[in-house]
Tab-separated table of C-alpha atoms in Angstrom:
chain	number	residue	atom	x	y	z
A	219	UNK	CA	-32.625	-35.677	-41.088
A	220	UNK	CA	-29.360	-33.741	-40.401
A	221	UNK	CA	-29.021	-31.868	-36.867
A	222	UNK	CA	-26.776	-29.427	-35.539
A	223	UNK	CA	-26.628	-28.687	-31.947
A	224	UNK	CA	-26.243	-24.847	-30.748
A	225	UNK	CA	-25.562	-24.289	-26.818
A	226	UNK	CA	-25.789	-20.387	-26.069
A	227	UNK	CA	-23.673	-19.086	-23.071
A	228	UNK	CA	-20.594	-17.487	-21.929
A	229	UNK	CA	-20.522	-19.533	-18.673
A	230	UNK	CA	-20.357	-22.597	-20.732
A	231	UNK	CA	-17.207	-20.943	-22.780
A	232	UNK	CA	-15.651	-19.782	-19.545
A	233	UNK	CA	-15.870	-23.666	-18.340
A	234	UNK	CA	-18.024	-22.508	-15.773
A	235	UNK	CA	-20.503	-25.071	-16.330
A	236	UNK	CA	-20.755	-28.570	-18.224
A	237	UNK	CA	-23.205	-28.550	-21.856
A	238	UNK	CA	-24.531	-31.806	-20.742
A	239	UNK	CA	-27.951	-30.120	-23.220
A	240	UNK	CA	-25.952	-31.382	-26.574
A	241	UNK	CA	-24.877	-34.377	-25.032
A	242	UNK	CA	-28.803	-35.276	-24.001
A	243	UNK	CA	-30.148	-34.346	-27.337
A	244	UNK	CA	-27.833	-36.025	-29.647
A	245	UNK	CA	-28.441	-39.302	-27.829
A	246	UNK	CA	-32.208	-38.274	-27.937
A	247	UNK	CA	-31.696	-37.511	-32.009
A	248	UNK	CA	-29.892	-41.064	-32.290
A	249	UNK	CA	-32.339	-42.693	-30.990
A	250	UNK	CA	-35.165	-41.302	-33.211
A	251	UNK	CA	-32.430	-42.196	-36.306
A	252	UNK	CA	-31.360	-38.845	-36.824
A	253	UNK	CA	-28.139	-37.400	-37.981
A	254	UNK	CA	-25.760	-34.929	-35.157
A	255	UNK	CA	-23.651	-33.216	-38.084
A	256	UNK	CA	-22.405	-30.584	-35.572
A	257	UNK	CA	-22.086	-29.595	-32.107
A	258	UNK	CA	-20.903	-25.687	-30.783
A	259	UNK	CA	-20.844	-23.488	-28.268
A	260	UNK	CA	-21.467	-19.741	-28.923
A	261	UNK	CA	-21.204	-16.114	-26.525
A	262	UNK	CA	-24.478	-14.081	-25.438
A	263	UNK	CA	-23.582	-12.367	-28.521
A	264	UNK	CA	-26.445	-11.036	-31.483
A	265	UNK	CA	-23.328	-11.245	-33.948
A	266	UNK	CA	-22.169	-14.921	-32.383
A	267	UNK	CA	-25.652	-16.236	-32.469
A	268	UNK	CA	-26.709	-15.274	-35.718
A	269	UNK	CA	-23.776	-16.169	-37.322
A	270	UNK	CA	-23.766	-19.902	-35.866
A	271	UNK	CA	-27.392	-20.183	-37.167
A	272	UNK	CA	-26.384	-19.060	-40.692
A	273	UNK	CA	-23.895	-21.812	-40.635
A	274	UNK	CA	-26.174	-24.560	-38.848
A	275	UNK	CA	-28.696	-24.162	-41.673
A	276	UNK	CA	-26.331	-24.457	-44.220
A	277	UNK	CA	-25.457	-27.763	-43.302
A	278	UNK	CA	-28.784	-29.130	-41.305
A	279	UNK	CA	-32.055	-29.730	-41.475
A	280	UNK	CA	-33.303	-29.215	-38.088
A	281	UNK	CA	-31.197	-26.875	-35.649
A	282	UNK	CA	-31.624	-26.975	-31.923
A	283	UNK	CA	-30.704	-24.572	-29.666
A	284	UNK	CA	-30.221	-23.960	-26.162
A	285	UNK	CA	-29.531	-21.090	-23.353
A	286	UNK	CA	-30.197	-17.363	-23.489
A	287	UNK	CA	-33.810	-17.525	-22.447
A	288	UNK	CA	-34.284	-16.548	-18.786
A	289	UNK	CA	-35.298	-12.864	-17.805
A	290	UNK	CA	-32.428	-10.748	-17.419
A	291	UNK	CA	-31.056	-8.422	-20.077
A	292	UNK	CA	-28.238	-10.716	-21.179
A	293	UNK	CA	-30.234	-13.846	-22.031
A	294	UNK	CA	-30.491	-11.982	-25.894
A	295	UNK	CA	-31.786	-15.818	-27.666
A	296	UNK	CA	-35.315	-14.785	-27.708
A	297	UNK	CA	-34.537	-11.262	-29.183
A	298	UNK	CA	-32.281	-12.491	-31.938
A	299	UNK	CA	-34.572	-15.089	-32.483
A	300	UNK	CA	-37.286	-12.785	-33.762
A	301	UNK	CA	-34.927	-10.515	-35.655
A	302	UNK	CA	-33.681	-13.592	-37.550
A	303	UNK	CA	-37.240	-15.131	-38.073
A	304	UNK	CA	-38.531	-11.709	-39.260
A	305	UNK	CA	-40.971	-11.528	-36.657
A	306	UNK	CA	-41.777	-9.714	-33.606
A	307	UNK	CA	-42.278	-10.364	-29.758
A	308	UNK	CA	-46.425	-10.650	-28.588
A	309	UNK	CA	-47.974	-10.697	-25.421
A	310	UNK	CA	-48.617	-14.612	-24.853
A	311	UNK	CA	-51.416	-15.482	-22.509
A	312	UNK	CA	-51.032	-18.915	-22.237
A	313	UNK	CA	-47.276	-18.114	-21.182
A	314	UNK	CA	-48.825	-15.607	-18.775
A	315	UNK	CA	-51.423	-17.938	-17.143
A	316	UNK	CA	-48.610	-19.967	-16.395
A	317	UNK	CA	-46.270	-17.526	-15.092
A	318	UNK	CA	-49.061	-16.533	-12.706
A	319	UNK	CA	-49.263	-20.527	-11.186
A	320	UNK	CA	-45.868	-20.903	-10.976
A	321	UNK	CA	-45.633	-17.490	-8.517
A	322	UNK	CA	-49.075	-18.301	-6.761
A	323	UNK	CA	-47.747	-18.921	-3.602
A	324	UNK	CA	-45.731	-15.695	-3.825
A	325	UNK	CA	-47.122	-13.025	-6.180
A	326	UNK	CA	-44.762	-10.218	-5.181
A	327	UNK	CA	-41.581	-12.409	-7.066
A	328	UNK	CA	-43.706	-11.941	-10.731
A	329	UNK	CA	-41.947	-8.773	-11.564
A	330	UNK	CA	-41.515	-6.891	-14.877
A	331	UNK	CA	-38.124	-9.409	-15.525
A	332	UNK	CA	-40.368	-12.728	-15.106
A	333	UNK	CA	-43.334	-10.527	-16.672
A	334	UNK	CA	-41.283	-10.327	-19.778
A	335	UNK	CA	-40.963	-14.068	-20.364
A	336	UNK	CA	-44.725	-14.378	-21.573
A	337	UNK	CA	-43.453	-12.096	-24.666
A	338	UNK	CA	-42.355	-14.519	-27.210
A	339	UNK	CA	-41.888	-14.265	-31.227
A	340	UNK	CA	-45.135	-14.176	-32.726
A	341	UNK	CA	-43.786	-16.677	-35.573
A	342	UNK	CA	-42.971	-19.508	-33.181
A	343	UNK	CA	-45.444	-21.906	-31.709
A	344	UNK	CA	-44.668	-22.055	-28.025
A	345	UNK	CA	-43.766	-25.276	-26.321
A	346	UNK	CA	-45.095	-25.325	-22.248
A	347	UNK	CA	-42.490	-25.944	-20.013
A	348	UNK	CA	-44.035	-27.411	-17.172
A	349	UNK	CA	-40.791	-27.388	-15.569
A	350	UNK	CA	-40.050	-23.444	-15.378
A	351	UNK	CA	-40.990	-20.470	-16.692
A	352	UNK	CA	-39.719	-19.675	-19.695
A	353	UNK	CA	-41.237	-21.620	-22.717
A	354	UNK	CA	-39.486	-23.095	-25.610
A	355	UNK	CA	-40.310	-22.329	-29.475
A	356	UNK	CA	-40.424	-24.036	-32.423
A	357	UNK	CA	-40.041	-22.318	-35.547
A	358	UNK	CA	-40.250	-23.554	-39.305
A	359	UNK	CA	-38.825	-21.666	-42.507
A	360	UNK	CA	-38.634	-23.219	-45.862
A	361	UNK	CA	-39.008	-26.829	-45.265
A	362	UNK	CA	-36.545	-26.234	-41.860
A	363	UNK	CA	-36.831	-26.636	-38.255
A	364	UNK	CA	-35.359	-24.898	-35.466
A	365	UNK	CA	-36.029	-25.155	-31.530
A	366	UNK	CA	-35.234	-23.285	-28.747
A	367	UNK	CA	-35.282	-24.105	-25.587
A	368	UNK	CA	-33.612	-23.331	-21.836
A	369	UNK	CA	-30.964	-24.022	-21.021
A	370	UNK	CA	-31.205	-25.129	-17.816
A	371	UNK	CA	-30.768	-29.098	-18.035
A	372	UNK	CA	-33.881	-30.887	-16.292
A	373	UNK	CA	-36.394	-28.305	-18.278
A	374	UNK	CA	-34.642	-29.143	-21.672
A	375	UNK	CA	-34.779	-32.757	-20.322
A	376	UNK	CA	-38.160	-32.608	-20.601
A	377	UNK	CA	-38.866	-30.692	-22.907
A	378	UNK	CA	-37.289	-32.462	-25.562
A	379	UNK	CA	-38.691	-35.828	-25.269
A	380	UNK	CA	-42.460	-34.302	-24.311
A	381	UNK	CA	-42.524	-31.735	-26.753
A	382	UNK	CA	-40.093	-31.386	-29.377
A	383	UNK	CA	-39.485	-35.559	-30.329
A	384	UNK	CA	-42.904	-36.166	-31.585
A	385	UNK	CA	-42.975	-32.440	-33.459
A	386	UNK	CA	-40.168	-34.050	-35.213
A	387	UNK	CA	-41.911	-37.503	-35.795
A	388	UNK	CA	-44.498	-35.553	-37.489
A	389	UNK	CA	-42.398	-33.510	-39.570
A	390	UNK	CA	-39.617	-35.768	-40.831
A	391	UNK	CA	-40.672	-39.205	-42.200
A	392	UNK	CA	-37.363	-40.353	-43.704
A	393	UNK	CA	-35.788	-40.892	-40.569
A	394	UNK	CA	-33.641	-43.871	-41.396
A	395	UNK	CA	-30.303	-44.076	-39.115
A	396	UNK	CA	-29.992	-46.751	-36.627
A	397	UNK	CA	-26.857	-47.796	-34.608
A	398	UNK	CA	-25.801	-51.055	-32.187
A	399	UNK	CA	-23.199	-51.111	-29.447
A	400	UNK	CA	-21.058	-53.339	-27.693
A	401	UNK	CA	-18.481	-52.835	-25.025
A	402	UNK	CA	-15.062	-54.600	-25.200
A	403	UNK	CA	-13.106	-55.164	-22.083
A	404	UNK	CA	-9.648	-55.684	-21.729
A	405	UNK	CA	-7.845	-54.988	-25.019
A	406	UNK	CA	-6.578	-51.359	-26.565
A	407	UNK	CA	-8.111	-49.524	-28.797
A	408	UNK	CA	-5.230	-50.715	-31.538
A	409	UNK	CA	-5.279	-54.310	-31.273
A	410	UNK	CA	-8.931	-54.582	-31.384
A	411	UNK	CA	-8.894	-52.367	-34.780
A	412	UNK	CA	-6.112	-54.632	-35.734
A	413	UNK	CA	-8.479	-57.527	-35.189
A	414	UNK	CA	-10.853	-56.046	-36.961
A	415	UNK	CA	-9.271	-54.677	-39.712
A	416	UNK	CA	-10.352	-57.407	-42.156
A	417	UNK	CA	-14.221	-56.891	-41.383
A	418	UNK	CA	-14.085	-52.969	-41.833
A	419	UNK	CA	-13.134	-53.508	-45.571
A	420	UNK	CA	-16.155	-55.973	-46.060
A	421	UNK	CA	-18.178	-52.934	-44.545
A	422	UNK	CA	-20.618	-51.789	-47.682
A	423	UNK	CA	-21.616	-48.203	-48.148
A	424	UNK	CA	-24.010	-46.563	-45.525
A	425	UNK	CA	-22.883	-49.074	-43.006
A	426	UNK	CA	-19.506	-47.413	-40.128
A	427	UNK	CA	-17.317	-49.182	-37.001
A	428	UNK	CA	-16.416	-46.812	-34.777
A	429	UNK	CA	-14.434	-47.006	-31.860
A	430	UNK	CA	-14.843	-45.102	-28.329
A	431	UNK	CA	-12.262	-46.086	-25.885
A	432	UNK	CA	-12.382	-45.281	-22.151
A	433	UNK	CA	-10.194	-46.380	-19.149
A	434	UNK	CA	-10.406	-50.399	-19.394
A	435	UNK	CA	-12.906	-50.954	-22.245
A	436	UNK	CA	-13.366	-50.025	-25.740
A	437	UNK	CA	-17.165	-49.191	-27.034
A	438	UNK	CA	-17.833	-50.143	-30.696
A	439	UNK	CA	-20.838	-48.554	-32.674
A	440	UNK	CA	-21.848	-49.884	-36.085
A	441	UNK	CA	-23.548	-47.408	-37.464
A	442	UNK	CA	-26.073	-47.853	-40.726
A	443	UNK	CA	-27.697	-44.747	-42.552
A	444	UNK	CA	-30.317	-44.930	-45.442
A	445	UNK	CA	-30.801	-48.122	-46.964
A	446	UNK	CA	-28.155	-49.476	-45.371
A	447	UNK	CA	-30.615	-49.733	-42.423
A	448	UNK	CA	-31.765	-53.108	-43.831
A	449	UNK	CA	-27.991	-54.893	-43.965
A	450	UNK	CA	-27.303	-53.687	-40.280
A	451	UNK	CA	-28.661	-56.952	-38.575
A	452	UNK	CA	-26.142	-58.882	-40.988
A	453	UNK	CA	-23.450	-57.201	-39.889
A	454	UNK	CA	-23.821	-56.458	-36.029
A	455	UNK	CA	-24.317	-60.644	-36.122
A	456	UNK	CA	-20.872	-61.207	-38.175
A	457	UNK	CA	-19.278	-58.133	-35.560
A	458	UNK	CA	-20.449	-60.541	-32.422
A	459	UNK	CA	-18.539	-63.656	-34.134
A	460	UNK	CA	-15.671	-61.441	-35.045
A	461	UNK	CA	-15.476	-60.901	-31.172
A	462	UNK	CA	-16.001	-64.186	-29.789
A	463	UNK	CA	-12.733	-65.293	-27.554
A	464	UNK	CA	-12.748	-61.742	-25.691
A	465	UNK	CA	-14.748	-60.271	-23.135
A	466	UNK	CA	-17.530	-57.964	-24.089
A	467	UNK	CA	-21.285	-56.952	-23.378
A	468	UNK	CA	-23.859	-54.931	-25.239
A	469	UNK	CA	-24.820	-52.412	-23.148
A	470	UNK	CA	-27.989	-50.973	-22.738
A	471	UNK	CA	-28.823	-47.381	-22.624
A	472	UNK	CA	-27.049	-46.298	-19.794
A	473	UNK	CA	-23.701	-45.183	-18.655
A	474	UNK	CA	-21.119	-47.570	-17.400
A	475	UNK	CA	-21.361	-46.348	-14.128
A	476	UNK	CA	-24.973	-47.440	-14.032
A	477	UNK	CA	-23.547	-50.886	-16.108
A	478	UNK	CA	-21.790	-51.431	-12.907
A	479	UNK	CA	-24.324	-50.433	-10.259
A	480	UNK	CA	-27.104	-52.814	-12.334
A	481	UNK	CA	-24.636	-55.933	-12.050
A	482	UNK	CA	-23.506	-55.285	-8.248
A	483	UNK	CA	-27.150	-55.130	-7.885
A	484	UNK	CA	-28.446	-58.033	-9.601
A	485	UNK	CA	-25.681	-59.865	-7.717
A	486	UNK	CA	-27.765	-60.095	-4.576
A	487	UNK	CA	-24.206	-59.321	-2.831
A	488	UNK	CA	-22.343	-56.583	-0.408
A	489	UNK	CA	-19.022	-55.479	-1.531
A	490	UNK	CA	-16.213	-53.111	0.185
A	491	UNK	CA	-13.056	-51.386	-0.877
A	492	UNK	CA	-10.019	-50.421	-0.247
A	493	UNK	CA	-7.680	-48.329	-2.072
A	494	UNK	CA	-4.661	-47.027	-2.640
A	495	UNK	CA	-3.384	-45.400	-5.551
A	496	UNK	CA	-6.642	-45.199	-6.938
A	497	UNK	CA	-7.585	-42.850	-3.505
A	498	UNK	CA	-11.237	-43.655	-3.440
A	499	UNK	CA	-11.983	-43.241	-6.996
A	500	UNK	CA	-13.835	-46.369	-6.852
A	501	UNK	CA	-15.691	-45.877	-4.091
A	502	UNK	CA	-17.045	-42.600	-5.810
A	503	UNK	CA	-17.870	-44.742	-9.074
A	504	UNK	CA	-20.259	-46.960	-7.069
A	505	UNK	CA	-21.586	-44.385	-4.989
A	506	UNK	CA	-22.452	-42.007	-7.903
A	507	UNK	CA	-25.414	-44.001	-8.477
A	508	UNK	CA	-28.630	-43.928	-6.318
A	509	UNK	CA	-29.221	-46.852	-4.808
A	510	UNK	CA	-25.562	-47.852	-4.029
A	511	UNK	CA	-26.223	-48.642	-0.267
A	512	UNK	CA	-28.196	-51.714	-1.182
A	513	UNK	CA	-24.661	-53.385	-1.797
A	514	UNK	CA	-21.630	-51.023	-0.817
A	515	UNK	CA	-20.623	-51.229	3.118
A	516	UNK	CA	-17.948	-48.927	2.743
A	517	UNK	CA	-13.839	-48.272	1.614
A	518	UNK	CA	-10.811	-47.492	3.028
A	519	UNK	CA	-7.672	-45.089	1.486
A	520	UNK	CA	-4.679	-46.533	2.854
A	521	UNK	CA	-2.752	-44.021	1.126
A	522	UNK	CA	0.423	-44.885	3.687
A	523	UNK	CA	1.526	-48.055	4.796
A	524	UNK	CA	0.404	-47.673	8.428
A	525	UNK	CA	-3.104	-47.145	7.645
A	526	UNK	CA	-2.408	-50.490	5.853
A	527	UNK	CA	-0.965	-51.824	8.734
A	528	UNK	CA	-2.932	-50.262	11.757
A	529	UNK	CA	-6.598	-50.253	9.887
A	530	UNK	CA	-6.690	-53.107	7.289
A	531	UNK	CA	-3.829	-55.697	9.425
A	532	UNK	CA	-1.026	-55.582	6.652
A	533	UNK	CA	1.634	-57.140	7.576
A	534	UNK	CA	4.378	-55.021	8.448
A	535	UNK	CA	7.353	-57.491	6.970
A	536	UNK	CA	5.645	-58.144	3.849
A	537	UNK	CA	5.648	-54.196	3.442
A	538	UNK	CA	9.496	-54.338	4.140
A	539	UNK	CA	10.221	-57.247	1.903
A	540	UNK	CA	7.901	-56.686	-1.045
A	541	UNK	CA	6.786	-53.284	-0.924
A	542	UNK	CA	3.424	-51.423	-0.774
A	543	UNK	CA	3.424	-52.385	-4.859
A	544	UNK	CA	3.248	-55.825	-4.488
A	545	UNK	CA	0.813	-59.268	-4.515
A	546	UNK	CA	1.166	-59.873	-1.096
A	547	UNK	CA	-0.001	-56.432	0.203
A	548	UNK	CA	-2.695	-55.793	-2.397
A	549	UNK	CA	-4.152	-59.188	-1.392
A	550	UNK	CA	-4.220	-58.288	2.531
A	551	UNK	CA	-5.683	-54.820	1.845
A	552	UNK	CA	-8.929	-56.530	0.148
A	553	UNK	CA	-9.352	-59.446	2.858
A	554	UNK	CA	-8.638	-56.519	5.388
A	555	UNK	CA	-11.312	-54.005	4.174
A	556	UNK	CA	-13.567	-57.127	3.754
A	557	UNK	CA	-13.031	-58.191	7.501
A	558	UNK	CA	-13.721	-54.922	8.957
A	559	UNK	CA	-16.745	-54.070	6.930
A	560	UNK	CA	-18.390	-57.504	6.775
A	561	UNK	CA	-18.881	-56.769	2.915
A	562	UNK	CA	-19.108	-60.504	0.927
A	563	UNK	CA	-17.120	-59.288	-1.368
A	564	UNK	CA	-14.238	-56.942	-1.401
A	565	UNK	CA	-11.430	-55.129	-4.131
A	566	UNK	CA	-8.662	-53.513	-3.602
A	567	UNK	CA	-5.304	-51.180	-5.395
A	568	UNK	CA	-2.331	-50.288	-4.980
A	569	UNK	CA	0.335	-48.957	-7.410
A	570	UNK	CA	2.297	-46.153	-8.902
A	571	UNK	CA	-0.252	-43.790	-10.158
A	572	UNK	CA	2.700	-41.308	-11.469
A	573	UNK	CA	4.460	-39.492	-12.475
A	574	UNK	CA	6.634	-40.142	-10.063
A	575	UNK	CA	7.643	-43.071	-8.075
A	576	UNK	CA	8.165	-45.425	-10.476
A	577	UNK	CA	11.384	-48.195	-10.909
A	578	UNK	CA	12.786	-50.316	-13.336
A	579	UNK	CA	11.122	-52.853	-11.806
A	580	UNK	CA	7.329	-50.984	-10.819
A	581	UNK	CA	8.009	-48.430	-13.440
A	582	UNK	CA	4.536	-45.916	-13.389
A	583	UNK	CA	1.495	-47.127	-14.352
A	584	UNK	CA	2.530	-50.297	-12.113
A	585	UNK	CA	-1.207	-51.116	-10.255
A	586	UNK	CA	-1.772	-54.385	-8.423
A	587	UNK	CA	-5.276	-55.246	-8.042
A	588	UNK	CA	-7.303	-58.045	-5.778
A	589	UNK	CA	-10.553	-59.540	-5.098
A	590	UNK	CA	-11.822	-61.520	-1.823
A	591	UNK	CA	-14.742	-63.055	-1.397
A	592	UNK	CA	-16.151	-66.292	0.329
A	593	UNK	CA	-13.749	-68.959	-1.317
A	594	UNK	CA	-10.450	-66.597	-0.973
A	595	UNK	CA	-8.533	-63.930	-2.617
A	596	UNK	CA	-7.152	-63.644	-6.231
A	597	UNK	CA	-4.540	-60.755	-7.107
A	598	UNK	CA	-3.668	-59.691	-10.519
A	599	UNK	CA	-1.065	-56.955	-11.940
A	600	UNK	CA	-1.359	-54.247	-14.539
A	601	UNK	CA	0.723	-51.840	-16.325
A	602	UNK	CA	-0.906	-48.998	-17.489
A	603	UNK	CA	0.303	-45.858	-18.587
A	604	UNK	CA	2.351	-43.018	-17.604
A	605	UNK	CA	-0.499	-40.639	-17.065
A	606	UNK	CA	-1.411	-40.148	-13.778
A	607	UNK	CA	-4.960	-39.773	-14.234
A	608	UNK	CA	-5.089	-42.145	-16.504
A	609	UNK	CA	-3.964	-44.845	-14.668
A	610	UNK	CA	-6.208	-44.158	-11.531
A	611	UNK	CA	-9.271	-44.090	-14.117
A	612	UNK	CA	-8.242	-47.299	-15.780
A	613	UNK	CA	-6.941	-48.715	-12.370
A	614	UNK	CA	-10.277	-47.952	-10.895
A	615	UNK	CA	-12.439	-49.321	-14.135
A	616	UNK	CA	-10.692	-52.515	-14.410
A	617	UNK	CA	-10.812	-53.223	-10.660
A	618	UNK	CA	-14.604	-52.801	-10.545
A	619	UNK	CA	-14.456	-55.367	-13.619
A	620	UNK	CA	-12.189	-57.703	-11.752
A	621	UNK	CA	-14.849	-57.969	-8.682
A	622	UNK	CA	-17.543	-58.463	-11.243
A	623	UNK	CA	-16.083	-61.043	-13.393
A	624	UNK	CA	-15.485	-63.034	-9.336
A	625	UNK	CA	-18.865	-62.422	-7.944
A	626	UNK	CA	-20.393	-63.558	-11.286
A	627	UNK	CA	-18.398	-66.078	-12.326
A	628	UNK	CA	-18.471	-67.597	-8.158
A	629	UNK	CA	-22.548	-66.980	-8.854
A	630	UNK	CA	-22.876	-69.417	-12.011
């Protein structure tokens, strides 16, 4: 089954907001071994949104759609929808019945705008959205699907997975795409192509290697489609040899965020930071998963070098002799944060983030990193790039993985 992906809204155009929708679904569609052919974003438009579905069905099997359905006069989805489905809106009492619950504790708010959302193309069979108020459809033409639904994220969040995943189950039965994943630490995107260059060619039709880099780590997805489905085993096995000697993981489904926050927590430990050129980026990595307070104490930015001094104890002459950018410092900073929270652990940074500030010596993308924790401290350096947000996403990726590579490897 091939999908395309339609997100409906000019506040998504204007960068207002984030489509996380296509991001959701796709992952949702992968799962269930269907094909993403196409994602886009289109204006509250008739012309726009007619034209994108014209083009999605030209190409896909199933089309799913998102945005345009609340109650005011420029949510238009609903409208078009009809139109193009050569249908008409009906009174829907189910739709009603549940409008009425949702405003039971105040009446007065079910006005002629919230009325309206019970009207729904009579061609469609409504999907309840238990979440808010306006439903989502399914519709079917010629052997085709195509579902709308809001675009507000936690209704299509449920709504897809309760209502719309085993719709398709029924409908498609040839469903035959499957993927595996690993993350690679530690190498570039380049040399780990390079590397494995010779087992891309071997590759047989059906079966794909692509590569997803991010700050510190590479993802690799070997993708199979059709009855390539069967070989995919054979060849995630000979992928894992063709990796052996560097460090990598196969993740589960989650982001690497939550990777992180599931090892720090299976650790049984309590870790601290402190940061420099990376200004808190890693403390806002840890803490953007629930939960974090089980195991992070706290972090310092010791952006200048008396915060080093006066809060974390830096020594003042190794600051004069070797410079904020330097093993001595870095390795201070971490048994300093780690002193003052009473965190087992503890990482910390400090570099040239860029664009400026760099030397021939610490030229930018210059980031010294260090980890304490019960049996010392360890320090290691890294040149990055010149980008300045590049380096402090790397910087902060690769420090987290330092800490965790020490806690884990102090653990076994």
């Amino acid at each position: 089954m091939k999908s395309v992906i339609i997100t409906i809204g000019d506040e998504i155009l204007l960068g207002q907001i984030l489509d996380t929708n296509s991001r959701f679904m796709a992952r949702e569609l992968a799962k269930l071994g269907a094909e993403t052919v196409q994602m886009r974003s289109v204006a509250d438009e008739k012309e726009a949104i007619w034209k994108a579905l014209d083009d999605a069905f030209c190409v896909a099997d199933a089309v799913f759609v998102t945005g345009g359905l609340g109650p005011t006069k420029d949510d238009l989805t609903k409208n078009v929808l009809a139109q193009y489905f050569g249908t008409e809106l009906v009174f829907n009492p189910q739709a009603y019945a549940w409008l009425e619950e949702m405003f039971s504790a105040n009446p007065q708010r079910l006005n002629a705008y919230n009325k309206s959302q019970a009207m729904l193309p009579r061609a469609c069979t409504p999907l309840h959205n238990v979440k808010g108020t306006a439903s989502g459809m399914w519709f079917e033409k010629e052997g085709k699907v195509l579902v709308s639904l809001p675009g507000v994220p936690f209704e299509t969040e449920y709504l897809f997975p309760a209502e719309v995943l085993p719709r398709l189950k029924e409908k498609f039965h040839d469903l035959l795409l499957q993927y595996r994943m690993v993350t690679v630490y530690n190498i570039p995107e380049a040399e780990l192509a390079m590397r494995l260059a010779s087992y891309e060619q071997k590759l047989p039709k059906g079966l794909s290697l692509a590569y997803l880099p991010s700050a510190g780590f590479v993802r690799l997805r070997l993708t199979a489609k059709g009855a390539a489905v069967e070989r995919l085993d054979t060849f995630w096995t000979a992928l894992l040899q063709e990796l052996k000697g560097l460090s990598f993981e196969e993740p589960r489904s989650e982001t690497s965020q939550e990777e992180f926050a599931r090892r720090l927590r299976q650790s049984g430990v309590t870790v601290a930071c402190a940061e420099s050129c990376t200004g808190g980026n890693i403390a806002h990595l840890i803490t953007a998963v629930p939960g974090a307070s089980a195991y992070f104490l706290g972090g310092v930015v010791a952006y200048s070098n008396e915060v080093k001094k006066q809060v974390l104890g830096v020594s003042e002459e190794d600051l004069k002799k070797y410079g904020a950018v330097s093993e001595p410092v870095v390795l201070q900073m971490a048994q300093g944060v780690r002193r003052i929270t009473g965190a087992q652990w503890a990482v910390s940074t400090t570099g040239v983030a860029g664009p400026d500030g760099g030397t021939p010596e610490k030229p930018v993308g210059t980031i010294w990193m260090a980890v304490a924790g019960p049996n010392g401290a360890r320090a290691q350096k890294f040149v990055f790039s010149h980008t300045r947000e590049r380096n402090i996403g790397r910087g902060s990726i690769q420090a987290l993985q330092f800490l965790l590579n020490e806690i884990e490897a102090a653990n076994r």
